Amino acid sequence: MKLRIAVSAAIGLASGLFCWFLTKHFHQDAADFRWALHLAQKLLARQNPYDTPLEQYPLTAALFALPFLRLQPETAAGTFYGLSSALLAFGLTRHSYRGLLIFLAYPYWAGLLSVQWSPIIAASAFFPFLLPVTMAKPQIGLPVFFTSASRRGIVACFIAGALSLAVLPRWPLLWVAQMKHYEHFVPLLVLPGPLLLLALWRYRDRDAILLLLAACVPQRWFFDSFILWLIPKSRREILATVFFSWGAGIWRWYYVPHNFTEVGRWAVIFLYLPMLAIVLTRSVAAAATDPQ
């Protein structure tokens, strides 16, 4: 346990400091985390938190941003991403340390550059008390919620939802009205996304269900796909998917996409299809070793 805590703390500190450095160096304020801070600030000021079309997070995100309001934006961003990474690392090391290899995946680093929620949402799969964070960014939180929910986690989500409604009862209507400004792609609807339906062959496998659910929700960029790294379990599976994920990173480095359909296509090719291969070949391997 002491080693797990030390390793998780080291990963959280390193990622948090690097995130702080990048937001400071590139003058990003708190990057994408600024919108959760904006919600919290407006909430405390008793003002409409959806006073700009750029605010597209549900009010539940404000509950998690409140502890960071007293910090400088860059410090808040680094602290948030560092804590998210530390919690994920602690969950991953419950059974072995090979799970830490998922931090090498390109979507994790894309998320670090823009201070995203995907690491802490992935961490919620290990800790029921964290499950309410899936409500902060439901378009990627729902796949994790439906594949990892426990009784305690559902109770925690109910409490968080009730608290947000008690503070501002009409926020769901205000938030839904903002969705027309959300530019996105849906992996399943972007060629060759329909191939992901092959995961139905493994419909009893929770990893296959996670893959299918993630393919059905709207997403904006490669960092949203980081939750897929809850699927690979062995060292070989993790390293293979990490390797292919950097195809998306290299493509992005040399090419600026013209629309979100292009982003979706390359996300499917380099992030989703390798996960599909993992799910399907895992079933073949299981069948090959079945003594019957």
mmCIF file of C-alpha atoms in Angstrom:
data_model
loop_
_atom_site.group_PDB
_atom_site.id
_atom_site.type_symbol
_atom_site.label_atom_id
_atom_site.label_comp_id
_atom_site.label_asym_id
_atom_site.label_seq_id
_atom_site.Cartn_x
_atom_site.Cartn_y
_atom_site.Cartn_z
ATOM 1 C CA MET A 1 0.000 0.000 0.000
ATOM 2 C CA LYS A 2 2.817 2.420 0.850
ATOM 3 C CA LEU A 3 4.470 1.745 -2.486
ATOM 4 C CA ARG A 4 1.170 2.224 -4.339
ATOM 5 C CA ILE A 5 0.639 5.555 -2.607
ATOM 6 C CA ALA A 6 4.196 6.674 -3.328
ATOM 7 C CA VAL A 7 4.039 5.706 -7.002
ATOM 8 C CA SER A 8 0.612 7.301 -7.467
ATOM 9 C CA ALA A 9 1.734 10.481 -5.713
ATOM 10 C CA ALA A 10 4.855 10.665 -7.895
ATOM 11 C CA ILE A 11 2.785 10.303 -11.078
ATOM 12 C CA GLY A 12 0.300 12.893 -9.841
ATOM 13 C CA LEU A 13 3.044 15.353 -8.897
ATOM 14 C CA ALA A 14 4.920 14.932 -12.186
ATOM 15 C CA SER A 15 1.817 15.241 -14.356
ATOM 16 C CA GLY A 16 0.454 18.145 -12.316
ATOM 17 C CA LEU A 17 3.699 20.113 -12.531
ATOM 18 C CA PHE A 18 4.010 19.462 -16.254
ATOM 19 C CA CYS A 19 0.400 20.497 -16.813
ATOM 20 C CA TRP A 20 0.977 23.683 -14.793
ATOM 21 C CA PHE A 21 4.124 24.430 -16.810
ATOM 22 C CA LEU A 22 2.363 23.990 -20.150
ATOM 23 C CA THR A 23 -0.645 26.142 -19.253
ATOM 24 C CA LYS A 24 1.715 28.816 -17.905
ATOM 25 C CA HIS A 25 4.106 28.643 -20.853
ATOM 26 C CA PHE A 26 1.395 28.790 -23.508
ATOM 27 C CA HIS A 27 -0.736 31.338 -21.607
ATOM 28 C CA GLN A 28 -3.753 29.028 -21.551
ATOM 29 C CA ASP A 29 -5.219 30.212 -18.242
ATOM 30 C CA ALA A 30 -6.784 26.939 -16.944
ATOM 31 C CA ALA A 31 -7.334 25.602 -20.489
ATOM 32 C CA ASP A 32 -10.543 23.575 -20.739
ATOM 33 C CA PHE A 33 -10.860 23.377 -16.944
ATOM 34 C CA ARG A 34 -11.634 27.104 -16.992
ATOM 35 C CA TRP A 35 -15.226 26.295 -17.925
ATOM 36 C CA ALA A 36 -15.778 24.265 -14.777
ATOM 37 C CA LEU A 37 -14.253 27.135 -12.795
ATOM 38 C CA HIS A 38 -16.519 29.558 -14.644
ATOM 39 C CA LEU A 39 -19.552 27.527 -13.596
ATOM 40 C CA ALA A 40 -18.441 27.521 -9.976
ATOM 41 C CA GLN A 41 -17.739 31.269 -9.969
ATOM 42 C CA LYS A 42 -21.132 32.117 -11.438
ATOM 43 C CA LEU A 43 -22.812 29.756 -9.022
ATOM 44 C CA LEU A 44 -21.259 31.462 -5.998
ATOM 45 C CA ALA A 45 -22.152 34.879 -7.429
ATOM 46 C CA ARG A 46 -25.768 33.713 -7.942
ATOM 47 C CA GLN A 47 -25.553 34.524 -11.639
ATOM 48 C CA ASN A 48 -26.570 32.592 -14.744
ATOM 49 C CA PRO A 49 -23.665 30.178 -15.361
ATOM 50 C CA TYR A 50 -24.707 29.706 -18.988
ATOM 51 C CA ASP A 51 -24.167 33.319 -20.013
ATOM 52 C CA THR A 52 -21.921 32.312 -22.931
ATOM 53 C CA PRO A 53 -22.392 29.692 -25.679
ATOM 54 C CA LEU A 54 -18.883 28.452 -24.885
ATOM 55 C CA GLU A 55 -20.081 27.105 -21.519
ATOM 56 C CA GLN A 56 -21.123 23.548 -22.374
ATOM 57 C CA TYR A 57 -20.530 21.649 -19.143
ATOM 58 C CA PRO A 58 -23.382 20.508 -16.878
ATOM 59 C CA LEU A 59 -23.641 22.243 -13.513
ATOM 60 C CA THR A 60 -22.390 19.098 -11.797
ATOM 61 C CA ALA A 61 -18.898 20.005 -13.045
ATOM 62 C CA ALA A 62 -19.027 23.097 -10.818
ATOM 63 C CA LEU A 63 -19.241 20.920 -7.696
ATOM 64 C CA PHE A 64 -15.800 19.485 -8.443
ATOM 65 C CA ALA A 65 -14.311 22.852 -9.412
ATOM 66 C CA LEU A 66 -15.286 24.640 -6.178
ATOM 67 C CA PRO A 67 -12.179 23.506 -4.205
ATOM 68 C CA PHE A 68 -9.914 25.021 -6.893
ATOM 69 C CA LEU A 69 -11.424 28.501 -7.052
ATOM 70 C CA ARG A 70 -8.932 30.109 -4.672
ATOM 71 C CA LEU A 71 -5.982 28.994 -6.787
ATOM 72 C CA GLN A 72 -4.462 30.745 -9.751
ATOM 73 C CA PRO A 73 -5.954 29.335 -12.985
ATOM 74 C CA GLU A 74 -2.752 27.585 -14.052
ATOM 75 C CA THR A 75 -2.261 26.165 -10.564
ATOM 76 C CA ALA A 76 -5.871 25.002 -10.454
ATOM 77 C CA ALA A 77 -5.417 23.255 -13.809
ATOM 78 C CA GLY A 78 -2.200 21.523 -12.774
ATOM 79 C CA THR A 79 -3.601 20.482 -9.408
ATOM 80 C CA PHE A 80 -6.755 19.090 -10.980
ATOM 81 C CA TYR A 81 -4.902 17.062 -13.617
ATOM 82 C CA GLY A 82 -2.301 15.893 -11.104
ATOM 83 C CA LEU A 83 -4.948 14.669 -8.659
ATOM 84 C CA SER A 84 -6.838 12.996 -11.496
ATOM 85 C CA SER A 85 -3.689 11.173 -12.601
ATOM 86 C CA ALA A 86 -2.780 10.158 -9.053
ATOM 87 C CA LEU A 87 -6.232 8.688 -8.404
ATOM 88 C CA LEU A 88 -6.144 6.805 -11.695
ATOM 89 C CA ALA A 89 -2.673 5.453 -10.929
ATOM 90 C CA PHE A 90 -3.807 4.307 -7.481
ATOM 91 C CA GLY A 91 -6.754 2.460 -9.007
ATOM 92 C CA LEU A 92 -4.660 0.864 -11.734
ATOM 93 C CA THR A 93 -2.101 -0.522 -9.253
ATOM 94 C CA ARG A 94 -4.706 -2.396 -7.210
ATOM 95 C CA HIS A 95 -3.629 -5.702 -8.784
ATOM 96 C CA SER A 96 -0.406 -4.939 -10.675
ATOM 97 C CA TYR A 97 1.745 -2.088 -11.947
ATOM 98 C CA ARG A 98 1.530 -2.892 -15.654
ATOM 99 C CA GLY A 99 -1.672 -0.850 -15.869
ATOM 100 C CA LEU A 100 0.431 2.282 -15.441
ATOM 101 C CA LEU A 101 1.541 1.824 -19.045
ATOM 102 C CA ILE A 102 -1.734 3.419 -20.152
ATOM 103 C CA PHE A 103 -0.234 6.783 -19.216
ATOM 104 C CA LEU A 104 1.874 6.423 -22.373
ATOM 105 C CA ALA A 105 -1.227 6.581 -24.594
ATOM 106 C CA TYR A 106 -1.525 9.631 -26.823
ATOM 107 C CA PRO A 107 -5.036 10.622 -25.576
ATOM 108 C CA TYR A 108 -3.641 11.039 -22.051
ATOM 109 C CA TRP A 109 -1.087 13.576 -23.279
ATOM 110 C CA ALA A 110 -3.624 15.288 -25.492
ATOM 111 C CA GLY A 111 -5.760 15.628 -22.362
ATOM 112 C CA LEU A 112 -2.847 17.006 -20.378
ATOM 113 C CA LEU A 113 -2.303 19.744 -22.949
ATOM 114 C CA SER A 114 -5.900 20.924 -22.598
ATOM 115 C CA VAL A 115 -6.630 19.828 -18.990
ATOM 116 C CA GLN A 116 -9.381 17.295 -19.606
ATOM 117 C CA TRP A 117 -11.650 15.182 -17.407
ATOM 118 C CA SER A 118 -10.931 11.799 -19.018
ATOM 119 C CA PRO A 119 -8.288 10.628 -16.461
ATOM 120 C CA ILE A 120 -10.513 11.213 -13.435
ATOM 121 C CA ILE A 121 -13.511 9.723 -15.258
ATOM 122 C CA ALA A 122 -11.391 6.644 -15.968
ATOM 123 C CA ALA A 123 -10.396 6.604 -12.272
ATOM 124 C CA SER A 124 -14.062 6.520 -11.277
ATOM 125 C CA ALA A 125 -14.206 2.960 -12.618
ATOM 126 C CA PHE A 126 -12.128 1.920 -9.581
ATOM 127 C CA PHE A 127 -13.708 4.009 -6.819
ATOM 128 C CA PRO A 128 -17.476 4.238 -6.207
ATOM 129 C CA PHE A 129 -17.147 7.594 -4.426
ATOM 130 C CA LEU A 130 -15.708 9.049 -7.646
ATOM 131 C CA LEU A 131 -18.549 7.903 -9.887
ATOM 132 C CA PRO A 132 -20.290 11.327 -9.758
ATOM 133 C CA VAL A 133 -17.460 12.764 -11.883
ATOM 134 C CA THR A 134 -19.040 10.907 -14.801
ATOM 135 C CA MET A 135 -21.806 13.523 -14.511
ATOM 136 C CA ALA A 136 -19.312 16.352 -15.061
ATOM 137 C CA LYS A 137 -18.759 15.336 -18.673
ATOM 138 C CA PRO A 138 -21.556 12.848 -19.415
ATOM 139 C CA GLN A 139 -20.760 12.391 -23.106
ATOM 140 C CA ILE A 140 -17.732 10.328 -22.049
ATOM 141 C CA GLY A 141 -18.835 9.615 -18.491
ATOM 142 C CA LEU A 142 -21.901 7.549 -19.402
ATOM 143 C CA PRO A 143 -19.951 4.579 -20.858
ATOM 144 C CA VAL A 144 -17.920 4.364 -17.645
ATOM 145 C CA PHE A 145 -21.027 4.815 -15.488
ATOM 146 C CA PHE A 146 -22.975 2.002 -17.172
ATOM 147 C CA THR A 147 -20.051 -0.437 -17.053
ATOM 148 C CA SER A 148 -18.749 0.384 -13.563
ATOM 149 C CA ALA A 149 -21.753 1.508 -11.512
ATOM 150 C CA SER A 150 -22.183 0.080 -8.028
ATOM 151 C CA ARG A 151 -24.850 0.701 -5.425
ATOM 152 C CA ARG A 152 -22.636 3.126 -3.516
ATOM 153 C CA GLY A 153 -21.627 4.870 -6.725
ATOM 154 C CA ILE A 154 -25.237 5.329 -7.806
ATOM 155 C CA VAL A 155 -26.116 6.752 -4.385
ATOM 156 C CA ALA A 156 -23.201 9.186 -4.687
ATOM 157 C CA CYS A 157 -24.418 10.254 -8.152
ATOM 158 C CA PHE A 158 -27.933 10.760 -6.830
ATOM 159 C CA ILE A 159 -26.632 12.993 -4.033
ATOM 160 C CA ALA A 160 -24.508 15.055 -6.447
ATOM 161 C CA GLY A 161 -27.405 15.440 -8.868
ATOM 162 C CA ALA A 162 -29.850 16.409 -6.114
ATOM 163 C CA LEU A 163 -27.394 18.966 -4.746
ATOM 164 C CA SER A 164 -26.949 20.591 -8.158
ATOM 165 C CA LEU A 165 -30.721 20.794 -8.646
ATOM 166 C CA ALA A 166 -31.178 22.266 -5.187
ATOM 167 C CA VAL A 167 -28.714 25.033 -6.048
ATOM 168 C CA LEU A 168 -30.158 25.788 -9.502
ATOM 169 C CA PRO A 169 -33.282 23.757 -10.350
ATOM 170 C CA ARG A 170 -33.469 24.869 -13.998
ATOM 171 C CA TRP A 171 -29.873 24.186 -14.924
ATOM 172 C CA PRO A 172 -30.651 21.058 -17.032
ATOM 173 C CA LEU A 173 -32.829 23.165 -19.347
ATOM 174 C CA LEU A 174 -30.166 25.854 -19.597
ATOM 175 C CA TRP A 175 -27.497 23.253 -20.283
ATOM 176 C CA VAL A 176 -29.474 21.381 -22.949
ATOM 177 C CA ALA A 177 -30.018 24.685 -24.765
ATOM 178 C CA GLN A 178 -26.212 25.019 -25.009
ATOM 179 C CA MET A 179 -25.807 21.689 -26.799
ATOM 180 C CA LYS A 180 -26.566 23.236 -30.185
ATOM 181 C CA HIS A 181 -23.146 24.899 -29.942
ATOM 182 C CA TYR A 182 -21.305 21.625 -29.242
ATOM 183 C CA GLU A 183 -19.272 20.572 -32.286
ATOM 184 C CA HIS A 184 -18.584 16.863 -32.275
ATOM 185 C CA PHE A 185 -18.360 13.523 -33.994
ATOM 186 C CA VAL A 186 -19.848 10.141 -33.103
ATOM 187 C CA PRO A 187 -17.313 7.337 -33.728
ATOM 188 C CA LEU A 188 -19.919 4.790 -34.798
ATOM 189 C CA LEU A 189 -21.226 7.140 -37.506
ATOM 190 C CA VAL A 190 -17.842 8.023 -39.017
ATOM 191 C CA LEU A 191 -16.397 5.591 -41.564
ATOM 192 C CA PRO A 192 -15.019 3.047 -40.778
ATOM 193 C CA GLY A 193 -16.887 3.366 -37.457
ATOM 194 C CA PRO A 194 -19.681 0.863 -38.279
ATOM 195 C CA LEU A 195 -17.055 -1.895 -37.970
ATOM 196 C CA LEU A 196 -17.231 -1.331 -34.223
ATOM 197 C CA LEU A 197 -20.582 -3.131 -34.218
ATOM 198 C CA LEU A 198 -18.517 -6.317 -34.440
ATOM 199 C CA ALA A 199 -18.000 -5.890 -30.709
ATOM 200 C CA LEU A 200 -21.572 -7.181 -30.324
ATOM 201 C CA TRP A 201 -20.061 -10.628 -30.838
ATOM 202 C CA ARG A 202 -18.740 -10.200 -27.292
ATOM 203 C CA TYR A 203 -21.882 -8.643 -25.850
ATOM 204 C CA ARG A 204 -21.372 -10.430 -22.519
ATOM 205 C CA ASP A 205 -17.944 -8.834 -22.094
ATOM 206 C CA ARG A 206 -18.019 -5.582 -20.131
ATOM 207 C CA ASP A 207 -15.063 -4.279 -22.141
ATOM 208 C CA ALA A 208 -16.985 -4.819 -25.386
ATOM 209 C CA ILE A 209 -19.959 -2.932 -23.942
ATOM 210 C CA LEU A 210 -17.676 -0.074 -22.880
ATOM 211 C CA LEU A 211 -16.268 0.093 -26.408
ATOM 212 C CA LEU A 212 -19.733 0.139 -27.984
ATOM 213 C CA LEU A 213 -21.100 2.750 -25.607
ATOM 214 C CA ALA A 214 -18.063 4.980 -26.146
ATOM 215 C CA ALA A 215 -18.561 4.639 -29.897
ATOM 216 C CA CYS A 216 -22.149 5.884 -29.584
ATOM 217 C CA VAL A 217 -21.569 9.109 -27.643
ATOM 218 C CA PRO A 218 -20.592 12.512 -29.108
ATOM 219 C CA GLN A 219 -16.940 13.481 -28.747
ATOM 220 C CA ARG A 220 -14.792 16.408 -29.746
ATOM 221 C CA TRP A 221 -11.146 15.336 -29.774
ATOM 222 C CA PHE A 222 -8.724 12.470 -29.212
ATOM 223 C CA PHE A 223 -8.521 13.019 -25.432
ATOM 224 C CA ASP A 224 -12.124 11.851 -25.014
ATOM 225 C CA SER A 225 -11.034 8.358 -26.060
ATOM 226 C CA PHE A 226 -8.728 7.879 -23.085
ATOM 227 C CA ILE A 227 -11.490 6.012 -21.228
ATOM 228 C CA LEU A 228 -10.948 3.190 -23.744
ATOM 229 C CA TRP A 229 -7.732 2.305 -21.931
ATOM 230 C CA LEU A 230 -9.868 0.662 -19.271
ATOM 231 C CA ILE A 231 -10.202 -2.157 -21.846
ATOM 232 C CA PRO A 232 -6.656 -3.565 -22.324
ATOM 233 C CA LYS A 233 -5.457 -5.643 -19.375
ATOM 234 C CA SER A 234 -2.232 -7.427 -20.298
ATOM 235 C CA ARG A 235 1.075 -5.727 -20.995
ATOM 236 C CA ARG A 236 0.845 -6.793 -24.643
ATOM 237 C CA GLU A 237 -2.654 -5.351 -25.042
ATOM 238 C CA ILE A 238 -1.719 -2.053 -23.428
ATOM 239 C CA LEU A 239 1.494 -1.582 -25.398
ATOM 240 C CA ALA A 240 -0.187 -2.460 -28.696
ATOM 241 C CA THR A 241 -2.994 0.057 -28.214
ATOM 242 C CA VAL A 242 -0.556 2.696 -26.945
ATOM 243 C CA PHE A 243 1.593 2.191 -30.045
ATOM 244 C CA PHE A 244 -1.314 2.644 -32.464
ATOM 245 C CA SER A 245 -2.672 5.632 -30.520
ATOM 246 C CA TRP A 246 0.345 7.690 -31.467
ATOM 247 C CA GLY A 247 -0.703 7.372 -35.106
ATOM 248 C CA ALA A 248 -3.386 9.926 -34.247
ATOM 249 C CA GLY A 249 -0.806 12.110 -32.530
ATOM 250 C CA ILE A 250 1.597 12.027 -35.459
ATOM 251 C CA TRP A 251 -1.229 12.734 -37.906
ATOM 252 C CA ARG A 252 -2.335 15.717 -35.816
ATOM 253 C CA TRP A 253 1.225 17.008 -35.626
ATOM 254 C CA TYR A 254 1.571 17.240 -39.396
ATOM 255 C CA TYR A 255 -2.000 17.912 -40.440
ATOM 256 C CA VAL A 256 -4.679 20.335 -39.250
ATOM 257 C CA PRO A 257 -8.117 18.703 -39.613
ATOM 258 C CA HIS A 258 -10.713 20.619 -41.587
ATOM 259 C CA ASN A 259 -13.698 19.307 -39.633
ATOM 260 C CA PHE A 260 -14.676 16.986 -36.799
ATOM 261 C CA THR A 261 -15.516 14.187 -39.216
ATOM 262 C CA GLU A 262 -11.804 13.966 -40.043
ATOM 263 C CA VAL A 263 -10.950 13.906 -36.343
ATOM 264 C CA GLY A 264 -13.494 11.137 -35.829
ATOM 265 C CA ARG A 265 -12.149 9.056 -38.705
ATOM 266 C CA TRP A 266 -8.615 9.069 -37.367
ATOM 267 C CA ALA A 267 -9.851 8.448 -33.831
ATOM 268 C CA VAL A 268 -11.682 5.359 -35.103
ATOM 269 C CA ILE A 269 -8.676 4.110 -37.064
ATOM 270 C CA PHE A 270 -5.978 4.629 -34.455
ATOM 271 C CA LEU A 271 -7.903 4.408 -31.162
ATOM 272 C CA TYR A 272 -11.153 2.476 -31.582
ATOM 273 C CA LEU A 273 -10.241 -0.254 -34.078
ATOM 274 C CA PRO A 274 -7.183 -1.388 -32.072
ATOM 275 C CA MET A 275 -9.477 -1.713 -29.050
ATOM 276 C CA LEU A 276 -11.920 -3.716 -31.158
ATOM 277 C CA ALA A 277 -9.078 -6.016 -32.169
ATOM 278 C CA ILE A 278 -8.205 -6.515 -28.503
ATOM 279 C CA VAL A 279 -11.785 -7.428 -27.615
ATOM 280 C CA LEU A 280 -12.232 -9.831 -30.541
ATOM 281 C CA THR A 281 -8.834 -11.551 -30.395
ATOM 282 C CA ARG A 282 -9.276 -11.982 -26.666
ATOM 283 C CA SER A 283 -12.417 -14.007 -27.390
ATOM 284 C CA VAL A 284 -10.589 -16.096 -30.006
ATOM 285 C CA ALA A 285 -7.788 -16.812 -27.558
ATOM 286 C CA ALA A 286 -10.318 -17.812 -24.920
ATOM 287 C CA ALA A 287 -12.016 -20.186 -27.359
ATOM 288 C CA ALA A 288 -8.669 -21.705 -28.348
ATOM 289 C CA THR A 289 -7.841 -22.505 -24.721
ATOM 290 C CA ASP A 290 -11.302 -23.897 -23.909
ATOM 291 C CA PRO A 291 -10.852 -27.615 -23.176
ATOM 292 C CA GLN A 292 -14.299 -28.344 -24.614
#
